[in-house]
Amino acid sequence: MVVEDEPNIGALVRTYLDRAGYRALWVRSGEDALVELRRHPIRLVVLDIGLPGIDGFEVCRQIAGTVPVIMLTARDEEPDRVAGLEVGADDYVAKPFSPRELTARVKAVLRRAERVDQREVLSVGTVTLAPAAREVRVDGGEIELTQREFDLLEYLVRRAGQVVTRDELLERVWGYLAPGETRTVEVHIAQLRKKLGQPGLIRTVRGVGYKAAA
Ligand code: CA
């Protein structure tokens, strides 16, 4: 969730997070942030300090410990950065920031925050994935996948039974918007099927996309 009252910055941050494969919800005030946090399974909050109504510090004070927070601070305002960390922020990014830097911070904070999920195991049929360890097993035997193949398989397995389009895969797994470059997806799917040795696990839904199913 992005909490930012400046339209340009809010839109920019959301766009970059979407491109990085996250689904970003953007709200414009601290009050809205507190309401939306209760309504959605938010994994991380990017929080501006200067907001209409209750400010970022107060929001952070209320939510710290329940969800990771990255504060957006004004450059060279050391007191803001220190205060942000004191009220429980996990990290901060100084304005003006590069969207890439922010995305990198988001990834790093999520990685740290979600270590508790290290034991998570996903499975479809005889294929099991341990995302934290990045291990894939077929019938109990480990197989080697490239990073992209793993991400692709994880994306499909997390949505087992649902059809996923090639454009969605490009956007979410490759992290950029390149509709039309679906050949890339097809090549990786073919490779993945070969390595899994289970051609039926990732099904082609003609004219639409793919579906992982047991
Ligand atoms: Ca602001």
GROMACS .gro file of C-alpha atoms and ligand atoms in nm:
model
  215
    1MET     CA    1   0.000   0.000   0.000
    2VAL     CA    2   0.126   0.344  -0.098
    3VAL     CA    3   0.023   0.633   0.129
    4GLU     CA    4   0.101   0.956  -0.053
    5ASP     CA    5  -0.106   1.271  -0.105
    6GLU     CA    6   0.095   1.406  -0.400
    7PRO     CA    7  -0.071   1.267  -0.714
    8ASN     CA    8   0.245   1.257  -0.926
    9ILE     CA    9   0.449   1.068  -0.671
   10GLY     CA   10   0.168   0.834  -0.575
   11ALA     CA   11   0.099   0.741  -0.936
   12LEU     CA   12   0.468   0.694  -1.012
   13VAL     CA   13   0.530   0.471  -0.713
   14ARG     CA   14   0.226   0.262  -0.787
   15THR     CA   15   0.325   0.220  -1.150
   16TYR     CA   16   0.674   0.104  -1.061
   17LEU     CA   17   0.555  -0.137  -0.796
   18ASP     CA   18   0.302  -0.281  -1.041
   19ARG     CA   19   0.579  -0.327  -1.295
   20ALA     CA   20   0.790  -0.504  -1.036
   21GLY     CA   21   0.508  -0.753  -0.997
   22TYR     CA   22   0.338  -0.617  -0.685
   23ARG     CA   23  -0.023  -0.516  -0.667
   24ALA     CA   24  -0.016  -0.169  -0.516
   25LEU     CA   25  -0.309   0.001  -0.350
   26TRP     CA   26  -0.272   0.380  -0.333
   27VAL     CA   27  -0.439   0.594  -0.066
   28ARG     CA   28  -0.398   0.966  -0.005
   29SER     CA   29  -0.433   1.011   0.369
   30GLY     CA   30  -0.333   0.849   0.695
   31GLU     CA   31  -0.697   0.795   0.788
   32ASP     CA   32  -0.760   0.606   0.463
   33ALA     CA   33  -0.446   0.402   0.523
   34LEU     CA   34  -0.572   0.282   0.861
   35VAL     CA   35  -0.911   0.191   0.714
   36GLU     CA   36  -0.770   0.007   0.411
   37LEU     CA   37  -0.518  -0.184   0.620
   38ARG     CA   38  -0.805  -0.354   0.796
   39ARG     CA   39  -0.976  -0.440   0.469
   40HIS     CA   40  -0.689  -0.587   0.267
   41PRO     CA   41  -0.406  -0.832   0.332
   42ILE     CA   42  -0.136  -0.564   0.298
   43ARG     CA   43   0.222  -0.698   0.296
   44LEU     CA   44   0.407  -0.365   0.314
   45VAL     CA   45   0.334   0.007   0.345
   46VAL     CA   46   0.521   0.287   0.165
   47LEU     CA   47   0.438   0.584   0.384
   48ASP     CA   48   0.486   0.955   0.318
   49ILE     CA   49   0.543   1.171   0.626
   50GLY     CA   50   0.361   1.489   0.522
   51LEU     CA   51  -0.004   1.394   0.481
   52PRO     CA   52  -0.333   1.577   0.528
   53GLY     CA   53  -0.486   1.487   0.867
   54ILE     CA   54  -0.279   1.249   1.074
   55ASP     CA   55   0.078   1.242   0.950
   56GLY     CA   56   0.304   0.954   0.854
   57PHE     CA   57   0.472   0.938   1.192
   58GLU     CA   58   0.141   0.884   1.369
   59VAL     CA   59   0.030   0.624   1.114
   60CYS     CA   60   0.361   0.446   1.157
   61ARG     CA   61   0.329   0.452   1.535
   62GLN     CA   62  -0.009   0.281   1.505
   63ILE     CA   63   0.083   0.013   1.254
   64ALA     CA   64   0.450  -0.063   1.327
   65GLY     CA   65   0.499  -0.424   1.418
   66THR     CA   66   0.188  -0.538   1.233
   67VAL     CA   67   0.318  -0.468   0.880
   68PRO     CA   68   0.658  -0.359   0.740
   69VAL     CA   69   0.683   0.017   0.672
   70ILE     CA   70   0.911   0.216   0.440
   71MET     CA   71   0.896   0.592   0.507
   72LEU     CA   72   0.933   0.853   0.234
   73THR     CA   73   1.135   1.137   0.382
   74ALA     CA   74   1.260   1.470   0.251
   75ARG     CA   75   1.625   1.458   0.151
   76ASP     CA   76   1.869   1.593   0.406
   77GLU     CA   77   1.606   1.594   0.674
   78GLU     CA   78   1.797   1.373   0.910
   79PRO     CA   79   1.555   1.435   1.199
   80ASP     CA   80   1.275   1.290   0.983
   81ARG     CA   81   1.472   0.978   0.906
   82VAL     CA   82   1.567   0.922   1.266
   83ALA     CA   83   1.214   0.991   1.385
   84GLY     CA   84   1.077   0.750   1.125
   85LEU     CA   85   1.301   0.471   1.245
   86GLU     CA   86   1.217   0.555   1.605
   87VAL     CA   87   0.844   0.512   1.547
   88GLY     CA   88   0.907   0.170   1.400
   89ALA     CA   89   0.969   0.214   1.028
   90ASP     CA   90   1.173  -0.069   0.875
   91ASP     CA   91   1.350   0.154   0.626
   92TYR     CA   92   1.326   0.493   0.458
   93VAL     CA   93   1.382   0.640   0.114
   94ALA     CA   94   1.464   1.008   0.075
   95LYS     CA   95   1.275   1.227  -0.174
   96PRO     CA   96   1.342   1.280  -0.454
   97PHE     CA   97   1.406   0.909  -0.494
   98SER     CA   98   1.453   0.692  -0.796
   99PRO     CA   99   1.162   0.453  -0.837
  100ARG     CA  100   1.415   0.175  -0.889
  101GLU     CA  101   1.570   0.241  -0.554
  102LEU     CA  102   1.231   0.231  -0.388
  103THR     CA  103   1.145  -0.097  -0.560
  104ALA     CA  104   1.475  -0.245  -0.444
  105ARG     CA  105   1.405  -0.135  -0.086
  106VAL     CA  106   1.057  -0.285  -0.103
  107LYS     CA  107   1.201  -0.617  -0.215
  108ALA     CA  108   1.465  -0.615   0.056
  109VAL     CA  109   1.222  -0.528   0.334
  110LEU     CA  110   0.975  -0.794   0.218
  111ARG     CA  111   1.251  -1.052   0.208
  112ARG     CA  112   1.344  -0.974   0.565
  113ALA     CA  113   0.985  -0.953   0.684
  114GLU     CA  114   0.873  -1.274   0.524
  115ARG     CA  115   1.144  -1.501   0.652
  116VAL     CA  116   0.875  -1.641   0.878
  117ASP     CA  117   0.722  -1.795   0.566
  118GLN     CA  118   1.032  -2.000   0.501
  119ARG     CA  119   0.853  -2.322   0.561
  120GLU     CA  120   0.583  -2.254   0.304
  121VAL     CA  121   0.544  -2.537   0.054
  122LEU     CA  122   0.320  -2.521  -0.251
  123SER     CA  123   0.212  -2.822  -0.449
  124VAL     CA  124   0.019  -2.931  -0.751
  125GLY     CA  125  -0.001  -3.302  -0.821
  126THR     CA  126   0.341  -3.454  -0.760
  127VAL     CA  127   0.523  -3.122  -0.798
  128THR     CA  128   0.616  -2.932  -0.481
  129LEU     CA  129   0.781  -2.592  -0.447
  130ALA     CA  130   0.951  -2.439  -0.146
  131PRO     CA  131   0.967  -2.069  -0.245
  132ALA     CA  132   1.203  -1.959   0.034
  133ALA     CA  133   1.457  -2.231  -0.047
  134ARG     CA  134   1.376  -2.207  -0.417
  135GLU     CA  135   1.351  -2.582  -0.440
  136VAL     CA  136   1.133  -2.779  -0.676
  137ARG     CA  137   1.066  -3.147  -0.641
  138VAL     CA  138   0.890  -3.388  -0.871
  139ASP     CA  139   0.787  -3.712  -0.700
  140GLY     CA  140   1.022  -3.616  -0.419
  141GLY     CA  141   1.329  -3.573  -0.641
  142GLU     CA  142   1.479  -3.227  -0.670
  143ILE     CA  143   1.511  -3.070  -1.015
  144GLU     CA  144   1.709  -2.765  -1.126
  145LEU     CA  145   1.529  -2.465  -1.273
  146THR     CA  146   1.659  -2.126  -1.379
  147GLN     CA  147   1.545  -1.829  -1.173
  148ARG     CA  148   1.291  -1.727  -1.437
  149GLU     CA  149   1.156  -2.079  -1.474
  150PHE     CA  150   1.114  -2.098  -1.100
  151ASP     CA  151   0.931  -1.765  -1.083
  152LEU     CA  152   0.707  -1.872  -1.369
  153LEU     CA  153   0.623  -2.204  -1.206
  154GLU     CA  154   0.562  -2.039  -0.869
  155TYR     CA  155   0.328  -1.786  -1.026
  156LEU     CA  156   0.126  -2.059  -1.197
  157VAL     CA  157   0.121  -2.292  -0.897
  158ARG     CA  158   0.003  -2.013  -0.665
  159ARG     CA  159  -0.291  -1.979  -0.901
  160ALA     CA  160  -0.346  -2.348  -0.965
  161GLY     CA  161  -0.676  -2.412  -1.135
  162GLN     CA  162  -0.696  -2.057  -1.270
  163VAL     CA  163  -0.618  -1.949  -1.624
  164VAL     CA  164  -0.332  -1.700  -1.648
  165THR     CA  165  -0.277  -1.504  -1.971
  166ARG     CA  166   0.059  -1.467  -2.144
  167ASP     CA  167   0.049  -1.091  -2.100
  168GLU     CA  168  -0.013  -1.130  -1.728
  169LEU     CA  169   0.286  -1.364  -1.701
  170LEU     CA  170   0.505  -1.119  -1.892
  171GLU     CA  171   0.401  -0.838  -1.664
  172ARG     CA  172   0.416  -1.027  -1.335
  173VAL     CA  173   0.704  -1.267  -1.388
  174TRP     CA  174   0.921  -1.064  -1.622
  175GLY     CA  175   0.827  -0.740  -1.450
  176TYR     CA  176   0.767  -0.523  -1.748
  177LEU     CA  177   0.487  -0.442  -1.983
  178ALA     CA  178   0.561  -0.585  -2.322
  179PRO     CA  179   0.238  -0.716  -2.468
  180GLY     CA  180   0.311  -0.907  -2.783
  181GLU     CA  181   0.638  -1.058  -2.665
  182THR     CA  182   0.448  -1.368  -2.574
  183ARG     CA  183   0.698  -1.588  -2.761
  184THR     CA  184   0.928  -1.546  -2.462
  185VAL     CA  185   0.662  -1.692  -2.237
  186GLU     CA  186   0.597  -1.983  -2.474
  187VAL     CA  187   0.965  -2.074  -2.486
  188HIS     CA  188   0.996  -2.075  -2.108
  189ILE     CA  189   0.678  -2.277  -2.064
  190ALA     CA  190   0.809  -2.538  -2.308
  191GLN     CA  191   1.138  -2.556  -2.120
  192LEU     CA  192   0.960  -2.583  -1.787
  193ARG     CA  193   0.739  -2.868  -1.908
  194LYS     CA  194   1.043  -3.054  -2.031
  195LYS     CA  195   1.227  -3.017  -1.700
  196LEU     CA  196   0.925  -3.115  -1.494
  197GLY     CA  197   0.870  -3.419  -1.713
  198GLN     CA  198   0.499  -3.367  -1.660
  199PRO     CA  199   0.357  -3.222  -1.978
  200GLY     CA  200   0.004  -3.221  -1.837
  201LEU     CA  201   0.083  -3.009  -1.532
  202ILE     CA  202   0.091  -2.678  -1.715
  203ARG     CA  203  -0.197  -2.685  -1.956
  204THR     CA  204  -0.241  -2.460  -2.254
  205VAL     CA  205  -0.581  -2.297  -2.263
  206ARG     CA  206  -0.612  -2.219  -2.630
  207GLY     CA  207  -0.634  -1.855  -2.721
  208VAL     CA  208  -0.608  -1.751  -2.355
  209GLY     CA  209  -0.299  -1.869  -2.169
  210TYR     CA  210  -0.199  -2.139  -1.922
  211LYS     CA  211  -0.327  -2.318  -1.619
  212ALA     CA  212  -0.147  -2.532  -1.364
  213ALA     CA  213  -0.356  -2.832  -1.265
  214ALA     CA  214  -0.299  -3.176  -1.119
  215CA      CA  215   0.307   1.457   0.116
   0.00000   0.00000   0.00000
